[in-house]
PDB file of C-alpha atoms in Angstrom:
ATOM      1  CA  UNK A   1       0.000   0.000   0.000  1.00  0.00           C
ATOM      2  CA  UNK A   2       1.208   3.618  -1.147  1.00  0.00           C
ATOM      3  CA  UNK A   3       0.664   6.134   1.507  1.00  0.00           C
ATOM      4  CA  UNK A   4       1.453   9.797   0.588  1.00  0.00           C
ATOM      5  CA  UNK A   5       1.974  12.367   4.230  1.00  0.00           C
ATOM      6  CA  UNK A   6       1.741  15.971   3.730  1.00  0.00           C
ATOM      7  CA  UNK A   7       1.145  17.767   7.596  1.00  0.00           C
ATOM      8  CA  UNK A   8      -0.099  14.512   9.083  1.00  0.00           C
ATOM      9  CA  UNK A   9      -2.787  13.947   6.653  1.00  0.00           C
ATOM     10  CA  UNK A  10      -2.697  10.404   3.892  1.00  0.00           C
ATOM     11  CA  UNK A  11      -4.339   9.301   1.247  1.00  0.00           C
ATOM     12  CA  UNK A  12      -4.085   5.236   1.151  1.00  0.00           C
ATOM     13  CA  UNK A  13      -4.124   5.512  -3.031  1.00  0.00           C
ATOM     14  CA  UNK A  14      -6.908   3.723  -4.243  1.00  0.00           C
ATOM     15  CA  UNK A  15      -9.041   3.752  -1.173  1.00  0.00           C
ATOM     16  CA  UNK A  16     -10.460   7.691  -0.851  1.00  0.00           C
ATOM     17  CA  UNK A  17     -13.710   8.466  -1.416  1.00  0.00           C
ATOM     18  CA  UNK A  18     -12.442  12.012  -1.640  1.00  0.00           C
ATOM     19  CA  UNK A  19      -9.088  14.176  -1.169  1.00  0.00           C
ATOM     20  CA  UNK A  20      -8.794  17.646  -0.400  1.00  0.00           C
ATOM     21  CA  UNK A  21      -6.162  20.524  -1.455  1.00  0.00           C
ATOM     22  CA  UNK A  22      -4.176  19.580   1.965  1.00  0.00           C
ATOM     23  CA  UNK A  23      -4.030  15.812   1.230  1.00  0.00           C
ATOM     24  CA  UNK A  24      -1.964  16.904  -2.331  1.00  0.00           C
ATOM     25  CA  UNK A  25       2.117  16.618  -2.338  1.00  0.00           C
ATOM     26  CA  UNK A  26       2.133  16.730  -6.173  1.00  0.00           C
ATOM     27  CA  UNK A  27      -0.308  19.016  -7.310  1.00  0.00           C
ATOM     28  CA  UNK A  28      -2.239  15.706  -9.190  1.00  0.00           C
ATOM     29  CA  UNK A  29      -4.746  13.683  -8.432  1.00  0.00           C
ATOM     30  CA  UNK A  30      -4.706  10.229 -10.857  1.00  0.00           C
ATOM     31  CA  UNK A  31      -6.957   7.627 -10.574  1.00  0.00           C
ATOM     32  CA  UNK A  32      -5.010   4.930  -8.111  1.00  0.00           C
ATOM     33  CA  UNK A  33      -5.970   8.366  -5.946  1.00  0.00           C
ATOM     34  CA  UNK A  34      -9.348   7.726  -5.724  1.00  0.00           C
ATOM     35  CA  UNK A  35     -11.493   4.559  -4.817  1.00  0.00           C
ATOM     36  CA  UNK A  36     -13.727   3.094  -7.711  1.00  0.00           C
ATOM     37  CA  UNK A  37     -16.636   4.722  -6.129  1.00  0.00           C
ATOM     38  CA  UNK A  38     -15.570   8.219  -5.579  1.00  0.00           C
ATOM     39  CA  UNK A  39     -16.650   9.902  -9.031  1.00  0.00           C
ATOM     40  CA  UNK A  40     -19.961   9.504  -9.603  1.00  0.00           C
ATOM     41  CA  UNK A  41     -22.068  10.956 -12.866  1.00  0.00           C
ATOM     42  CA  UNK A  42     -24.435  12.675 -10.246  1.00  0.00           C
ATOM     43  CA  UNK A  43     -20.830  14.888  -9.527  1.00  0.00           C
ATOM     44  CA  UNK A  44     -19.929  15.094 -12.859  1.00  0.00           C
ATOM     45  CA  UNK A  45     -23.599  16.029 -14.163  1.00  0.00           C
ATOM     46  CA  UNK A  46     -24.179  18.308 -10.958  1.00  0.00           C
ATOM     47  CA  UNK A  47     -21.098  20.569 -12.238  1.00  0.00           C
ATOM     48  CA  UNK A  48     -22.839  22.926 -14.748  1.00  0.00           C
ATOM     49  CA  UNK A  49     -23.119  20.910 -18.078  1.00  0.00           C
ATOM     50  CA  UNK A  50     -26.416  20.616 -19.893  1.00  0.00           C
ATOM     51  CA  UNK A  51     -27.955  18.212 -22.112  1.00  0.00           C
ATOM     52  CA  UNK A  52     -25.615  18.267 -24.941  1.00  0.00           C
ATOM     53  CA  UNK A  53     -22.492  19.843 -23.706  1.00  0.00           C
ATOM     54  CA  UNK A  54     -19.500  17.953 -24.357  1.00  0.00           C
ATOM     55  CA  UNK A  55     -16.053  17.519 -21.288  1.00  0.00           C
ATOM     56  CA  UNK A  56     -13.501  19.477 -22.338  1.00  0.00           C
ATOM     57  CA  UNK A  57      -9.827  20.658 -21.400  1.00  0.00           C
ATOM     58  CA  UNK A  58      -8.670  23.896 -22.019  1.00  0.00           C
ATOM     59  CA  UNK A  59      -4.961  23.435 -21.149  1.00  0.00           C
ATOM     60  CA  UNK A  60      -6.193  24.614 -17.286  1.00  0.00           C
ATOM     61  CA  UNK A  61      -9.211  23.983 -16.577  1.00  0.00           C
ATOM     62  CA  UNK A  62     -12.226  20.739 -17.241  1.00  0.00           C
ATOM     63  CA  UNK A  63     -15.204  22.720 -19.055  1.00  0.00           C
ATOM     64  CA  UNK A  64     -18.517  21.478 -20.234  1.00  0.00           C
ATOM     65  CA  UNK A  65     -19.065  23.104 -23.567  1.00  0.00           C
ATOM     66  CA  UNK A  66     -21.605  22.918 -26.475  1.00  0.00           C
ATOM     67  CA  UNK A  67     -20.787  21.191 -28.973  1.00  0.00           C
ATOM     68  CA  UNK A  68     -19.833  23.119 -31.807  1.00  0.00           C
ATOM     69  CA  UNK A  69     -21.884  23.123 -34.858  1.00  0.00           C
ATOM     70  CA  UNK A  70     -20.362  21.985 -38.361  1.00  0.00           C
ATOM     71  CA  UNK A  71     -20.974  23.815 -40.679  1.00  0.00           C
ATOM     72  CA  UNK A  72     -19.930  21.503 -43.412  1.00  0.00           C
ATOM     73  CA  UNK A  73     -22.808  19.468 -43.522  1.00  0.00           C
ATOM     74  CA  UNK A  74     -26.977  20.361 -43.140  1.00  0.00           C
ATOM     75  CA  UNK A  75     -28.733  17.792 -41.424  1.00  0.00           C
ATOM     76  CA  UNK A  76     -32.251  17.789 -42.512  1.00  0.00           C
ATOM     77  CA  UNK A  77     -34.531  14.612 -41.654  1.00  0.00           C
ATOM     78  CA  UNK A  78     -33.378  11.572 -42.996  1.00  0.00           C
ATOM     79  CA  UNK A  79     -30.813  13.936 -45.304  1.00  0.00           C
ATOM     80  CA  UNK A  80     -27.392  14.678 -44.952  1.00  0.00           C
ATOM     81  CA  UNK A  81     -25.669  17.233 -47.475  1.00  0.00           C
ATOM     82  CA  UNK A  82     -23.372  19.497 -48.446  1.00  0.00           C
ATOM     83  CA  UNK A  83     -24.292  22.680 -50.613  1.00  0.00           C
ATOM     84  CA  UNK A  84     -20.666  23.121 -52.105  1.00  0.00           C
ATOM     85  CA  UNK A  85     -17.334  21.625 -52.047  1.00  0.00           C
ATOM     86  CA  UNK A  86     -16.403  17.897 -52.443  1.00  0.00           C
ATOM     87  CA  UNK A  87     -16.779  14.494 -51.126  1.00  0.00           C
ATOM     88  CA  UNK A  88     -13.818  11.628 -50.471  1.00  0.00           C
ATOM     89  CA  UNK A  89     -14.163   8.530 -49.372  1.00  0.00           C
ATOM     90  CA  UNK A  90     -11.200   6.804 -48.945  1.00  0.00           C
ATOM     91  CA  UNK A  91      -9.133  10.051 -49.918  1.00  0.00           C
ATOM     92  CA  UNK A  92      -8.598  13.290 -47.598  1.00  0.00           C
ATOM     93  CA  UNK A  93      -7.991  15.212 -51.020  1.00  0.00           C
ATOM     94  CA  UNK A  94     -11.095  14.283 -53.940  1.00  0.00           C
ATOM     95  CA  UNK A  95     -10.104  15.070 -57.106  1.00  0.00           C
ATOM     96  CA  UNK A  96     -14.048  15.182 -57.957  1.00  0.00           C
ATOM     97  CA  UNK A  97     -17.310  15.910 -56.711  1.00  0.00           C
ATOM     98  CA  UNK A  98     -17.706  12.708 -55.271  1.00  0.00           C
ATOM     99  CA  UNK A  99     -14.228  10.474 -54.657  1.00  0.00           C
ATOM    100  CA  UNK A 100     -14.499   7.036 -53.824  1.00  0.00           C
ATOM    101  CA  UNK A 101     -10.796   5.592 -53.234  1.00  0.00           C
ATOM    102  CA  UNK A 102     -10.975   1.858 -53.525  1.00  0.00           C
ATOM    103  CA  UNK A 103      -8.539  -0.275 -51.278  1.00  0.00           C
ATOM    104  CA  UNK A 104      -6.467  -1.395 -54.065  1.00  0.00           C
ATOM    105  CA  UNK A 105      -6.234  -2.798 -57.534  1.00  0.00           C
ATOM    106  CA  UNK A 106      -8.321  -6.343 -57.097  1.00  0.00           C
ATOM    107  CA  UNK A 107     -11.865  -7.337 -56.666  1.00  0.00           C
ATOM    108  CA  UNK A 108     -12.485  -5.418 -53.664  1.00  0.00           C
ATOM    109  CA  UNK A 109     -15.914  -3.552 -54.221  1.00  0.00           C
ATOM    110  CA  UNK A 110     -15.443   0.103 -54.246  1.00  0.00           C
ATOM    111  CA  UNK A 111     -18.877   0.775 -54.922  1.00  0.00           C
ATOM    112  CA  UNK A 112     -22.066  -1.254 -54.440  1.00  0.00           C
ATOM    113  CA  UNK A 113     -25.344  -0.188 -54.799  1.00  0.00           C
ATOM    114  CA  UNK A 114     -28.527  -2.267 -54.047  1.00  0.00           C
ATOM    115  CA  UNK A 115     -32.015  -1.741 -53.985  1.00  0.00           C
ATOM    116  CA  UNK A 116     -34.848  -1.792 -51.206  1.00  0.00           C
ATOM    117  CA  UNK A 117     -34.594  -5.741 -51.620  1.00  0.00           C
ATOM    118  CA  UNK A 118     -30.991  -5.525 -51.639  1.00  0.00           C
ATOM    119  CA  UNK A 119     -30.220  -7.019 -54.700  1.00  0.00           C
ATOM    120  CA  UNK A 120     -27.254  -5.343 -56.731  1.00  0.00           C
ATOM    121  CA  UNK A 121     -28.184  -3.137 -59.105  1.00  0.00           C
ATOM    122  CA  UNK A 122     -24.716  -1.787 -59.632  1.00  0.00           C
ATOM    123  CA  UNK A 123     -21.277  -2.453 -58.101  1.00  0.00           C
ATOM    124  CA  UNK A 124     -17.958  -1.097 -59.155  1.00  0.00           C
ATOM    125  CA  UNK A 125     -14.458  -3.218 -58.348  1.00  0.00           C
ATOM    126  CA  UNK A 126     -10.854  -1.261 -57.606  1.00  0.00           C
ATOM    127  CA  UNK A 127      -9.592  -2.853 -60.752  1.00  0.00           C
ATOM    128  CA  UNK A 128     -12.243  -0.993 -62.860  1.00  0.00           C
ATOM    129  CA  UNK A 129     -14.919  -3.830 -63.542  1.00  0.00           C
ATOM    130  CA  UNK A 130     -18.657  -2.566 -63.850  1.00  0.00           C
ATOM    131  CA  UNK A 131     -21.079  -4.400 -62.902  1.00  0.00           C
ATOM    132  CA  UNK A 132     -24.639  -3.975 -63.825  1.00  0.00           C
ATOM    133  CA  UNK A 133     -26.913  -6.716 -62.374  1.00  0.00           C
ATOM    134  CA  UNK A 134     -24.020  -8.450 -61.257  1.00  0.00           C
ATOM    135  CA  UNK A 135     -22.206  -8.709 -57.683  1.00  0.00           C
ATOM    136  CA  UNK A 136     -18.787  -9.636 -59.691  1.00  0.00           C
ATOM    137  CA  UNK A 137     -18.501  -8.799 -63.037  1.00  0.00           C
ATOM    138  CA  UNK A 138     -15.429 -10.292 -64.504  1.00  0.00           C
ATOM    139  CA  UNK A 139     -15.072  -8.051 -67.266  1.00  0.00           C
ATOM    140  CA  UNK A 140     -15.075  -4.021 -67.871  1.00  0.00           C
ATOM    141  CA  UNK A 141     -18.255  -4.003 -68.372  1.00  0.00           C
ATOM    142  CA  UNK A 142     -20.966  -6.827 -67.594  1.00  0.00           C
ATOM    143  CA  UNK A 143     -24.493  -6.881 -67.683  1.00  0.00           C
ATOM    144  CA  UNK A 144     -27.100  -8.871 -66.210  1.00  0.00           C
TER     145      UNK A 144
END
């Protein structure tokens, strides 16, 4: 068992249920400090964040915040988009409006699209195969 003294006051490390300023030496409290039951979400919640508001650091101080909007996409319903700029997937820099970048130069699918029944009405392999109708077209182009 660790025991820290600072002016006749200790902290057995991993048994507090709380420690004070006094109770200190290093200026850090980690968690072999505290006992498994000493930070609750009732004292997290109870410390000014609302529904919402995000944990933060600010290089001194633990902050609730809001969390800040992006203004890169528009949520709307069941849409998601993006009035301008591009889209990569795959790539951090899209050459197009939409990018896919497959995983290599095989039969990996870099594109598959199905309908409600999810059969494939399109898919689209890394090696540049087009499939229409087909799961794994063997060819440039294959149809169905």
């Amino acid at each position: 068992m660790n025991t820290s003294y600072t002016d006749g006051l200790y902290v057995n490390e991993g048994q507090a249920n709380s420690i004070n300023s006094s109770m200190i030496q290093n200026g850090q409290v980690n968690n072999a400090d505290l006992a498994n039951t000493a930070v609750t979400t009732a004292k997290i919640s109870g410390s000014g964040g609302v529904a919402n508001d995000v944990l933060t650091y600010d290089g001194q101080n633990v902050v609730w915040q809001a969390v800040p909007a992006d203004q890169d996409w528009t949520i709307s319903g069941g849409n998601v988009y993006r009035a301008s700029g591009s889209v990569g997937i795959g790539t951090t820099s899209p050459a197009a409006r939409t990018h896919i970048k497959g995983a290599g130069t095989g039969t990996s699918q870099a594109l598959l699209v199905t309908n409600s029944a999810n059969a494939v009405n399109l898919t689209l392999f890394d090696n540049g195969n087009l499939g229409l109708g087909d799961q794994g077209p063997d060819a440039i182009l294959e149809i169905v």
